[in-house]
XYZ file of C-alpha atoms in Angstrom:
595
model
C 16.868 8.008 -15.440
C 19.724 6.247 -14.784
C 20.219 2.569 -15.230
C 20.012 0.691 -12.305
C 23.682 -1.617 -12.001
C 23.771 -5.316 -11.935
C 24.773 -6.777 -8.608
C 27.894 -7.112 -8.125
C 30.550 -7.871 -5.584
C 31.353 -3.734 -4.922
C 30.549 -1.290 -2.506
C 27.856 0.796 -4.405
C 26.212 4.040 -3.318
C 22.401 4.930 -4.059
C 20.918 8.156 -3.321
C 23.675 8.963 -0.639
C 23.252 5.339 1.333
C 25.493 2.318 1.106
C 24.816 -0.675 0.321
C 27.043 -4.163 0.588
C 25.972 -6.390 -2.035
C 27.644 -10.247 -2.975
C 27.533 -10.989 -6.363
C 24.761 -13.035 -8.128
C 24.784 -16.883 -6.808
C 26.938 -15.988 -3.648
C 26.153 -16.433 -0.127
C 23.616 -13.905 1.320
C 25.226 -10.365 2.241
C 24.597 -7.358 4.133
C 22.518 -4.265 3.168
C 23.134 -1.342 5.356
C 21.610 2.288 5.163
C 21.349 5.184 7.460
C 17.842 7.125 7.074
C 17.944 10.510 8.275
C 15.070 11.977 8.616
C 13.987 15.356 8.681
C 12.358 18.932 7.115
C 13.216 20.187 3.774
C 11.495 22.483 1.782
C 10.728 21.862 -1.332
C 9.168 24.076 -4.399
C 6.498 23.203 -6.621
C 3.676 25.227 -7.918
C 4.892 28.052 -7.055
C 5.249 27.296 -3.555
C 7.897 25.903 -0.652
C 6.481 23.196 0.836
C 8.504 22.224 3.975
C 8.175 18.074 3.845
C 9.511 15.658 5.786
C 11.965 13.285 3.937
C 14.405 10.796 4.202
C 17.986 11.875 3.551
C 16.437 14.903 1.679
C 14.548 13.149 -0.737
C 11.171 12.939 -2.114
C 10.693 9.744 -2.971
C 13.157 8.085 -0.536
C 16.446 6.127 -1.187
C 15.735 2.685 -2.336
C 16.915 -0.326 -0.735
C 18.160 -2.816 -3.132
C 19.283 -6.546 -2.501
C 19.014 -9.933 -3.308
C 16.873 -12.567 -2.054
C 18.045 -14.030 1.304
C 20.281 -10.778 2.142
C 20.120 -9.713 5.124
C 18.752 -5.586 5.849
C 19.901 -3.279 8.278
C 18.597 0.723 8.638
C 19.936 2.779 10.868
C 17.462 5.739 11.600
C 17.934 8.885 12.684
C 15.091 11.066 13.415
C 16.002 14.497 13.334
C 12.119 15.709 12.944
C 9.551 17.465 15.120
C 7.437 14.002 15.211
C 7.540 10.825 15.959
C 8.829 8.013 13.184
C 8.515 4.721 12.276
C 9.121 3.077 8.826
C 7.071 -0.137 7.721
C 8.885 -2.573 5.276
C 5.717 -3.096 3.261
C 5.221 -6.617 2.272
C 8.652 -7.769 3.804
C 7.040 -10.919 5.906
C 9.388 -10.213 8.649
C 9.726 -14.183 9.427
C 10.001 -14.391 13.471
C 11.506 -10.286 12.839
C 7.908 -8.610 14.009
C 9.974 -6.321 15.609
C 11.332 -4.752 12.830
C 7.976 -4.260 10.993
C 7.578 -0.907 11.855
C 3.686 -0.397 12.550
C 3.332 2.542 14.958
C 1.677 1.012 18.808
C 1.042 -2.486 17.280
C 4.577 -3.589 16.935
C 6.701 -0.408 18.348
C 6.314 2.967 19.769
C 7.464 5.844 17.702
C 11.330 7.076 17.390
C 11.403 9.754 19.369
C 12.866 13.163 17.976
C 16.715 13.072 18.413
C 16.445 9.732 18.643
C 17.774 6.602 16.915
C 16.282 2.780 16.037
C 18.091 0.134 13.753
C 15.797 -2.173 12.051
C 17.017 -5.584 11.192
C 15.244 -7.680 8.893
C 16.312 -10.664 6.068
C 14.512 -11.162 2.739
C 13.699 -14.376 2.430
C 11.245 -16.540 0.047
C 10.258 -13.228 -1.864
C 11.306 -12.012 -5.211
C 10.219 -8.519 -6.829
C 9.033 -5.186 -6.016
C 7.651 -3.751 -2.220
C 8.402 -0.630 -0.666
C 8.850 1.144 2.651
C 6.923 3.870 4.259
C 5.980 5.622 6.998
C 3.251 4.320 9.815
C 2.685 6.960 11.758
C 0.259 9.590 11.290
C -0.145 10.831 7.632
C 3.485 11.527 7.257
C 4.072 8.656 4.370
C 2.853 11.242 1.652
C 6.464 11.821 1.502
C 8.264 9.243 3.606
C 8.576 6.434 1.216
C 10.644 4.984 -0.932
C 10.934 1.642 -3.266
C 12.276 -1.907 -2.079
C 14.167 -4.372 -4.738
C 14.363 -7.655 -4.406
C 16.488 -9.398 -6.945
C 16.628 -13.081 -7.402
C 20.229 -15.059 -6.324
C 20.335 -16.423 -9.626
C 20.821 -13.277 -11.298
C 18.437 -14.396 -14.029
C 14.452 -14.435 -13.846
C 11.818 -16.734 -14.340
C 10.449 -15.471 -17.919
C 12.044 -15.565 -21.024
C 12.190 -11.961 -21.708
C 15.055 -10.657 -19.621
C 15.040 -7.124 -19.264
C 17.330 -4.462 -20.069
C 17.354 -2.284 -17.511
C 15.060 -1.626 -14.196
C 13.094 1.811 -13.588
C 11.075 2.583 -10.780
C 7.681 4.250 -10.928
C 6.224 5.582 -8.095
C 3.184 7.212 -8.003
C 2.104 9.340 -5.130
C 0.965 12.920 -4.226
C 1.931 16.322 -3.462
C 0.573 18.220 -0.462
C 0.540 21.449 -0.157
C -1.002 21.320 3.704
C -0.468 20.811 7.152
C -0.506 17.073 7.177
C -0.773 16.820 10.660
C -3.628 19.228 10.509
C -5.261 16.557 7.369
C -4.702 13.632 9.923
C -6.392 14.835 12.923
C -9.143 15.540 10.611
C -9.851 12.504 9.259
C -9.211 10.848 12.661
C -12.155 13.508 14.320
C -14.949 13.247 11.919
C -13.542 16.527 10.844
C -13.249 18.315 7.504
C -13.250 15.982 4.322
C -12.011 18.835 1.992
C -8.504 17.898 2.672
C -7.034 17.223 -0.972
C -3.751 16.635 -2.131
C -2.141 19.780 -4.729
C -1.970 17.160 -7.578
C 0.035 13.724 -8.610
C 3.213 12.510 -8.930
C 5.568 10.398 -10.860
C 8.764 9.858 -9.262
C 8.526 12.626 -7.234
C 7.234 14.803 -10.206
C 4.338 16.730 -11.017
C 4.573 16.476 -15.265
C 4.201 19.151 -17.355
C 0.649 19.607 -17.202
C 0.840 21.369 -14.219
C 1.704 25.162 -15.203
C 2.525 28.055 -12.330
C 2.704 31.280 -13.724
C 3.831 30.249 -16.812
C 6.496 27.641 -14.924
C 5.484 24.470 -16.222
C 6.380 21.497 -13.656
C 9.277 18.777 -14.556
C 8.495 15.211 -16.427
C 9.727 12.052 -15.166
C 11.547 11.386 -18.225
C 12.714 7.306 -19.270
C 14.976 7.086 -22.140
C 14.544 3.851 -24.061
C 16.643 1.999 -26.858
C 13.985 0.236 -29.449
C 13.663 -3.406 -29.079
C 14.849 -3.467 -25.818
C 12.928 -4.660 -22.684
C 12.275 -2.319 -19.314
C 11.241 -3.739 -16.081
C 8.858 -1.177 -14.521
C 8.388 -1.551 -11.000
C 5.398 0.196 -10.032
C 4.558 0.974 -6.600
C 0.951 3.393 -5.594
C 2.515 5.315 -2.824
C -0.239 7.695 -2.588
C -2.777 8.832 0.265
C -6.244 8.124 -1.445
C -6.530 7.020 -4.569
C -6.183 4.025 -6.830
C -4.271 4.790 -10.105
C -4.642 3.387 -14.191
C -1.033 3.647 -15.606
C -0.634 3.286 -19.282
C 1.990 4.523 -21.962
C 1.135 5.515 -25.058
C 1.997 3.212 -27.895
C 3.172 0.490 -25.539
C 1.687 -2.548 -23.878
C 2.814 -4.599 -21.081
C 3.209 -8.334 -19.709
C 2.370 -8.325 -15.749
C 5.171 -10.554 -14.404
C 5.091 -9.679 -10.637
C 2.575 -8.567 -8.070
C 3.815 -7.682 -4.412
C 7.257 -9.467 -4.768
C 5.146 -12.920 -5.780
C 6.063 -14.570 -9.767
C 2.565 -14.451 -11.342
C 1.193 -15.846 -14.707
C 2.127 -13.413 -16.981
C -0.503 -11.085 -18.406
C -0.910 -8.542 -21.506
C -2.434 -5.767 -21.135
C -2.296 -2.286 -22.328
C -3.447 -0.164 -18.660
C -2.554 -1.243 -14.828
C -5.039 -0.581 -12.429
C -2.433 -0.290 -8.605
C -4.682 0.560 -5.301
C -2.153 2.379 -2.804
C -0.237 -0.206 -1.224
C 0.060 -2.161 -4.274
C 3.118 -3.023 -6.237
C 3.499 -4.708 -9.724
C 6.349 -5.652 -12.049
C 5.723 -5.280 -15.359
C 7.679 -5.666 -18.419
C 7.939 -2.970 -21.748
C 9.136 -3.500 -24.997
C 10.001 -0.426 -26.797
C 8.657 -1.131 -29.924
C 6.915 1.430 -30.882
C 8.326 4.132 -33.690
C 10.904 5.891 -32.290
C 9.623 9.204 -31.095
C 7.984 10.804 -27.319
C 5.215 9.060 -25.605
C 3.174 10.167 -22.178
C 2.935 8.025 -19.402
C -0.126 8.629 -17.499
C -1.678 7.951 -14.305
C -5.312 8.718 -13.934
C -6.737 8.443 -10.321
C -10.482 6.820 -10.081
C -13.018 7.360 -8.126
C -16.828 6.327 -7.682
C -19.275 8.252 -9.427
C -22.458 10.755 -7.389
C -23.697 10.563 -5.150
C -20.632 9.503 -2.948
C -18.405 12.539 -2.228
C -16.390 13.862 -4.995
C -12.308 14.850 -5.147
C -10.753 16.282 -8.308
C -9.300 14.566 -10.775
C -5.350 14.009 -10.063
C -3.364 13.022 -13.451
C 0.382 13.431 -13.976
C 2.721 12.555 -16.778
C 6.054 11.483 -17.907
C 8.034 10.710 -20.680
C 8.934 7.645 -22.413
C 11.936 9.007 -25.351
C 13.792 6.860 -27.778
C 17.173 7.735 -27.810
C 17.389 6.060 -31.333
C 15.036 8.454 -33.405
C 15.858 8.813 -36.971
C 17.273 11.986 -38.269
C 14.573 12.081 -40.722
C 12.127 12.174 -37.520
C 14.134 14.030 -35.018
C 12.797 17.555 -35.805
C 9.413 16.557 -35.952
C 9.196 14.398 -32.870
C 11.238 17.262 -30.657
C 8.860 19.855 -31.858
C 5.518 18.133 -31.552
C 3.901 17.318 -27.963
C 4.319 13.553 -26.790
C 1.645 11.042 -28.036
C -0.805 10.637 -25.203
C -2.590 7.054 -24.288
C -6.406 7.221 -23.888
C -7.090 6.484 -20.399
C -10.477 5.347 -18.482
C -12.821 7.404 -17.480
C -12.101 8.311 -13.885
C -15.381 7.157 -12.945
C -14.554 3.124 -14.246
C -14.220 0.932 -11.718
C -14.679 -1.728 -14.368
C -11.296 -1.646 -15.659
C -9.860 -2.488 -12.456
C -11.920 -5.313 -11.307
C -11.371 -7.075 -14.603
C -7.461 -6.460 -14.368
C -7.580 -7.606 -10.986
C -9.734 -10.234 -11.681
C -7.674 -11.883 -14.634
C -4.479 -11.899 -12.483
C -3.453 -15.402 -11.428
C -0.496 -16.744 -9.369
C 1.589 -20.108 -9.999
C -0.085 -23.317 -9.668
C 3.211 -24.623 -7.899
C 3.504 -22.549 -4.224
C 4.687 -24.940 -1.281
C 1.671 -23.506 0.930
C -1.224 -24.485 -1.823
C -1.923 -27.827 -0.760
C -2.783 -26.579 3.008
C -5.261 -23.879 1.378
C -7.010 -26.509 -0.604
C -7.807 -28.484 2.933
C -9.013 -27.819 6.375
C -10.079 -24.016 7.058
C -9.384 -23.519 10.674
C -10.952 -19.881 11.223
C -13.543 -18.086 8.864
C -14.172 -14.731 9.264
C -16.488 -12.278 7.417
C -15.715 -8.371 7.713
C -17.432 -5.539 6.455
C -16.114 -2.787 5.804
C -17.786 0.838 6.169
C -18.322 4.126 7.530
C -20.762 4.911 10.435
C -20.444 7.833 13.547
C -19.645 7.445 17.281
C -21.056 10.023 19.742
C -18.255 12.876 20.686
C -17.183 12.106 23.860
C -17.626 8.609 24.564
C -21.425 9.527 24.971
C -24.021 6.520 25.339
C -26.446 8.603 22.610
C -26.596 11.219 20.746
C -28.472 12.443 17.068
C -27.026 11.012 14.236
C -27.759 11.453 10.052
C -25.483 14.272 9.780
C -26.077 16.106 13.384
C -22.146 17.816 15.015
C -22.787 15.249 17.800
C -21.369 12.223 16.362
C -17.926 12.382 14.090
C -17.462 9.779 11.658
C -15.482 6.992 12.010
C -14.794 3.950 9.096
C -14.984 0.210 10.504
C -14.480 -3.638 10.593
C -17.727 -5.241 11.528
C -19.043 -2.153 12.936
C -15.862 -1.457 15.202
C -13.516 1.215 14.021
C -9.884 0.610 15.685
C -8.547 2.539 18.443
C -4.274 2.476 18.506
C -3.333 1.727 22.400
C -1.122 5.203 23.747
C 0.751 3.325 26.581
C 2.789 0.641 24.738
C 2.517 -1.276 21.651
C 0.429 -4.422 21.075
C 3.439 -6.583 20.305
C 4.700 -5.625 23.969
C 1.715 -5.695 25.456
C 1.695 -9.325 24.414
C 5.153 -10.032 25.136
C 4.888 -9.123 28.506
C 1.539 -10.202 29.403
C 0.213 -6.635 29.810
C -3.345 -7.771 31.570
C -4.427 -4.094 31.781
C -4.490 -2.785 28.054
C -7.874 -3.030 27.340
C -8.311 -5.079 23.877
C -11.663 -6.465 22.534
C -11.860 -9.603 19.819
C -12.548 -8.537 16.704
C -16.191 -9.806 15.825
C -16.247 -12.931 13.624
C -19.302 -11.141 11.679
C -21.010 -7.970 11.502
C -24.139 -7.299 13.944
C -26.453 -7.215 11.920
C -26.652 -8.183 8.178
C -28.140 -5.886 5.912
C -28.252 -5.209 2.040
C -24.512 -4.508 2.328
C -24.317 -2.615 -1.237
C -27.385 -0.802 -1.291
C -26.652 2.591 -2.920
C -29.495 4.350 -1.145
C -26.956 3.647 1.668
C -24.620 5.956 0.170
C -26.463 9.678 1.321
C -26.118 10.990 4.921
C -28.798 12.955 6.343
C -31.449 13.007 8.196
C -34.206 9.964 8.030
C -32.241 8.243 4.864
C -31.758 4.400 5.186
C -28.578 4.830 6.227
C -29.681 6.371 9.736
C -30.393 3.088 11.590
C -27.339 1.357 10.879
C -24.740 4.102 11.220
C -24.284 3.841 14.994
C -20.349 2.237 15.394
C -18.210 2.206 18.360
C -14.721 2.322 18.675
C -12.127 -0.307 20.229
C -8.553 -1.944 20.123
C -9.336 -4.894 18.319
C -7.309 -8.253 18.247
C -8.135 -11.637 16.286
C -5.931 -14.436 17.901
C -4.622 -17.861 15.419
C -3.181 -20.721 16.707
C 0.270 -21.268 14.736
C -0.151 -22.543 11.119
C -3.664 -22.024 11.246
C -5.496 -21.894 8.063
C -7.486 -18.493 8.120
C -10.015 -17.640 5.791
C -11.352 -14.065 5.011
C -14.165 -12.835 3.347
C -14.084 -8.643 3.236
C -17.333 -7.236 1.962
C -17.199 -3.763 1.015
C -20.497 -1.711 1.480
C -22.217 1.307 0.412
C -22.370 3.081 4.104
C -21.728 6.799 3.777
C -19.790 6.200 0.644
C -19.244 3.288 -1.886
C -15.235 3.307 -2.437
C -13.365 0.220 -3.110
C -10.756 -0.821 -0.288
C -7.178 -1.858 -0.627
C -6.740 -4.081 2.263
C -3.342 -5.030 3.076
C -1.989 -7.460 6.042
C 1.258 -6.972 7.654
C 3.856 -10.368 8.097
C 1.891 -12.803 5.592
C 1.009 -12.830 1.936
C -2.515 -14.305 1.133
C -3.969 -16.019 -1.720
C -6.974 -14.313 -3.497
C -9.233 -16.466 -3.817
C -12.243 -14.923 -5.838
C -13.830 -11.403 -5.981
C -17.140 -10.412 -7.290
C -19.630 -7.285 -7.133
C -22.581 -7.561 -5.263
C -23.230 -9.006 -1.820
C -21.211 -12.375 -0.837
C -23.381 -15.533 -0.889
C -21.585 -18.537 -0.309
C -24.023 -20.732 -1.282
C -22.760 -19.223 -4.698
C -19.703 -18.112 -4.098
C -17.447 -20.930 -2.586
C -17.718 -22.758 -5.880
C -15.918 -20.061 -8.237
C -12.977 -20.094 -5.690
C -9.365 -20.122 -7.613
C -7.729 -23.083 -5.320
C -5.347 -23.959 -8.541
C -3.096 -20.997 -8.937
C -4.430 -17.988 -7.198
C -2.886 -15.036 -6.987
C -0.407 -14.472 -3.757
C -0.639 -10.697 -2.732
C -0.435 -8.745 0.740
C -2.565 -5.718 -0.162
C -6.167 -7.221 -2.098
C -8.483 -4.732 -3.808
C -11.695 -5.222 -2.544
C -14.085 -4.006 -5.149
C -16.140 -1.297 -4.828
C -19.827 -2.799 -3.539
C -18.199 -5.681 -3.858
C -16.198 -8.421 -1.923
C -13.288 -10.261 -2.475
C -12.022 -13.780 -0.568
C -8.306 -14.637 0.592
C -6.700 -17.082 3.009
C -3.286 -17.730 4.102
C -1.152 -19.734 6.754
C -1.277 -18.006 10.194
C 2.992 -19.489 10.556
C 4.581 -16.218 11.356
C 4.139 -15.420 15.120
C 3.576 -11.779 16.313
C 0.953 -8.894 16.143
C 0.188 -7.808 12.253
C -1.700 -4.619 11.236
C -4.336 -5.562 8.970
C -6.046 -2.670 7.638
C -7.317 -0.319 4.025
C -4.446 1.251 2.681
C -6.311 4.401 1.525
C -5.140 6.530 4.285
C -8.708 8.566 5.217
C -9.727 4.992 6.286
C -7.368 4.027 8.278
C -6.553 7.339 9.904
C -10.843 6.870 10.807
C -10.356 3.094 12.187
C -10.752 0.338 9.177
C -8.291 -1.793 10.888
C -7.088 -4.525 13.508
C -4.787 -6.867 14.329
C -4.219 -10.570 13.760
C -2.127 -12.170 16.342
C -0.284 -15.575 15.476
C 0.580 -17.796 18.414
C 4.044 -19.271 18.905
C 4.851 -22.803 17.389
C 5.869 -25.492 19.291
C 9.681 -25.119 18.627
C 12.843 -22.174 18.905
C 12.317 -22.224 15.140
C 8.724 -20.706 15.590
C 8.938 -18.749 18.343
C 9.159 -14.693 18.023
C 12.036 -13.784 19.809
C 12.590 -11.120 22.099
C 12.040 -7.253 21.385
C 15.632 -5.571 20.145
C 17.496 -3.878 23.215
C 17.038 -0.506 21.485
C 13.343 -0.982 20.780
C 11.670 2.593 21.229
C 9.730 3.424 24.204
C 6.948 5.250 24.426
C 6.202 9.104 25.997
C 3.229 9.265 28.008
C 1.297 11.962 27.722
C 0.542 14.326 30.637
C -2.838 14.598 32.140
């Protein structure tokens, strides 16, 4: 791994892009890349996968600046499909544009066809990352976003040595287009990724005819310090990361300072991103790094277990030690069962935020909109029918939901248009304030599908384009309860333009008359993707102060390929200063499909 420069006042080149960076404490600059996307193959296990990458890469170039630069990508789609690339957790102040959410704020780039996003990164510090939002395609269209702060320094005494990026995803070996229209019909479920990655790397515990697959390997210097930025680009699960011999110090979560924490395993949902200091102090030698994916136990449906490895090597071993630590395997860290969910709702739980954010003394007052969504699986009828036989019967396809409506993109034009220009004939429903019906929401005899279970009578959904409209710098409060329908997963929920502050989470069903009093309004933790527990809930609010259309919706990508998801639409303010401006003269338009 190489080390990642300083900034500096010099024209430096990453992965094949350039990128204009002022020195530390100077006046905000210019970042400028050109994305080309298209189809590579690319060989693992045995096989040559053709993917489709950014500038040949898998993971993506990173974009690197410094807080209050300004970003510019130039894209150029030379794929079969059509792109766009969402700047996760950039807020994209009055730039809703540029957020890249495929028919809620742009239509796809068209094949041979080009889009610039402009954005500025303002008022955030830290570790995000870009991907794609259309279709399935971000298995391999993402890469990792740097923020550094103007000061050149940050806000913890230990200053680290050197920055390394860990990103954690999956390999496919299958049609991902094929996988997406699945999910999105009710179809098969069997659809599994080939295994797990590390920086783009299987580890060498995957073996293919006796060719064992490359380690991400991070040399380290003992008693120096290593900023990992860890970012869970993957399709469907949640990941515990650990290295053997080492602990960490949580310092970052989503680009936001937090209260530092110790802790020996991270628990990231996909969508997540945390910044997280190690010390090599361990005896110089090898160490694994691990991820583990986690699931719920039987009797919800069962994938295999997805680990990969890397390699944390001093480059300061003793000669005395040398032979034996080249010839013996790496040290490997114990990691959780795959079936703990405990581990991550108590790291989640124990992170906190700082008690000084600009926005915390609006949270702790008025709450202008409260809404409570659940957050399930159920079936629609094929074809639009009024009825049909459910538990299980070929004539309804399953669908997740918000409140018992799973979300329907619009085909014509994009919400964000539709909305800028008045559009009176896209046909858009409010998202409910509250489920239909309340039920025990984490029963596990929800959990089987079938004929005459429990789950029967409450598995009828329907589908819509749903939209929940805030007045500008409106306080919003949300309560997502996960539930056992069909299956009893956890849900990384993530909202596009605005960080929130997490509030509380529990397991169980929310009560408020309980609840409300255990809320964190001293320094709770500022994310934009929460993990809802499984059979659990979790509370956040935010400011609604950044006007536009935002895709709220689960990060896993079976969910929201199956409809958990809507939009939250901020209003204009009162002034030019918060007001969205108008859509980009080269904003993408959309192909209509024939009849």
């Amino acid at each position: 791994m190489s080390k990642m420069l300083p900034i500096a006042a010099a024209l430096l080149f990453f992965y094949g892009t350039v990128a204009l960076l002022g020195a530390a404490g100077s006046q905000a600059a210019v970042v400028e890349h050109t994305f080309v996307v298209k189809q590579v193959y690319i060989r693992h296990l045995c096989n040559d996968t053709l993917a489709t990458v950014v500038n040949g890469q898998f993971p993506g170039p990173p974009v690197e600046a410094t807080e209050g630069d300004t970003v510019i990508v130039h894209l150029v789609n030379e794929s079969p499909f059509g792109i766009t690339i969402h700047w996760h957790g950039v807020k994209q102040r009055l730039t809703c544009w540029a957020d890249g959410a495929g028919m809620v704020t742009q239509c796809p780039i068209q094949p041979n066809s080009t889009f610039t996003y402009r954005f500025k990164v303002d008022g955030q510090e830290g570790t995000l990352w870009w991907h794609s939002h259309v279709y399935i395609l971000r298995a391999t269209l993402h890469g990792i976003i740097i923020i550094r702060p103007k000061s050149g320094s940050y806000p913890f005494k230990n200053q680290p040595h050197m920055d390394v990026p860990i990103i954690i995803s999956e390999w496919w070996q299958r049609d991902l287009m094929k996988v997406d229209r699945n999910f999105s019909n009710g179809g098969n479920f069997d659809d599994n990724p080939a295994g797990s990655t590390i920086n783009g790397k299987l580890g060498d515990q995957y073996n293919c005819s006796g060719v064992v697959e490359d380690n991400f390997v991070l040399n380290v210097e003992r008693g120096k310090t290593y900023l990992l930025r860890l970012v869970n680009g993957a399709l469907f699960s949640e990941y515990y990361f650990k290295v053997a011999g080492h602990k960490f110090t949580v310092v970052g979560a989503d680009a936001n300072y937090i209260t530092p924490y110790t802790t020996d395993v991270v628990a990231i949902a996909p969508g997540e991103t945390f910044d997280v200091l190690m010390v090599a102090d361990a005896p110089p030698c090898r160490y694994y790094m691990a991820t583990l994916a986690n699931q719920p136990p039987l009797p919800d449906p069962q994938i295999p277990v997805f680990v990969s490895r890397g390699i944390v090597q001093y480059t300061d071993i003793p000669r005395a030690d040398a032979d034996r630590c080249r010839d013996q395997p790496p040290q490997m860290p114990e990691m959780p069962n795959q079936h703990d969910t405990m581990t991550t709702f108590y790291f989640h739980g124990n992170l906190s935020g700082l008690p000084t954010h600009p926005l915390l003394p609006q949270l702790r007052g008025r709450v202008d909109e409260h809404l409570f969504i659940s957050l399930g699986k159920g079936t629609i009828c094929r074809e639009d029918k009024p009825s049909c036989k459910r538990g299980g019967s070929d004539e309804a396809i399953e669908v997740a939901y918000m409140n018992n409506v799973s979300f329907r993109l619009p085909e014509k034009m994009s919400l964000l248009e539709a909305r800028q220009y008045g559009a009176n004939d896209m046909a858009v429903q409010e998202l409910p304030t509250r489920p239909p019906r309340v039920f025990n929401f984490t029963d596990p005899a929800l959990i089987p599908v079938g004929p005459g279970v429990p789950l029967e009578k409450l598995e009828a959904t329907r589908k819509a384009t749903t939209v929940r409209r805030f007045k500008h710098n409106a306080t919003v409060e949300v309560v997502f309860q996960s539930t056992a329908t069909m299956q009893s997963d956890s849900n990384p929920m993530h909202l596009h333009g605005h960080d929130f502050f997490v509030l509380a989470q529990g397991h169980g069903n929310y009560d408020p008359a309980k609840h409300v009093r255990i809320y964190n309004l001293v320094d709770p933790l500022l994310k934009n993707t929460v993990q809802v527990p499984r059979i659990g809930w979790a509370v956040v609010r935010f400011v609604a102060d950044n006007p536009g259309a935002w895709f709220m919706h689960c990060h896993f990508e079976f969910h929201i390929a199956m409809g958990m998801a809507t939009v939250f639409e901020v209003a204009n303010g009162a002034t030019p200063e918060d007001t969205l401006p108008p859509p980009p003269s080269d904003l993408p338009k959309c192909i209509h499909k024939k009849e």
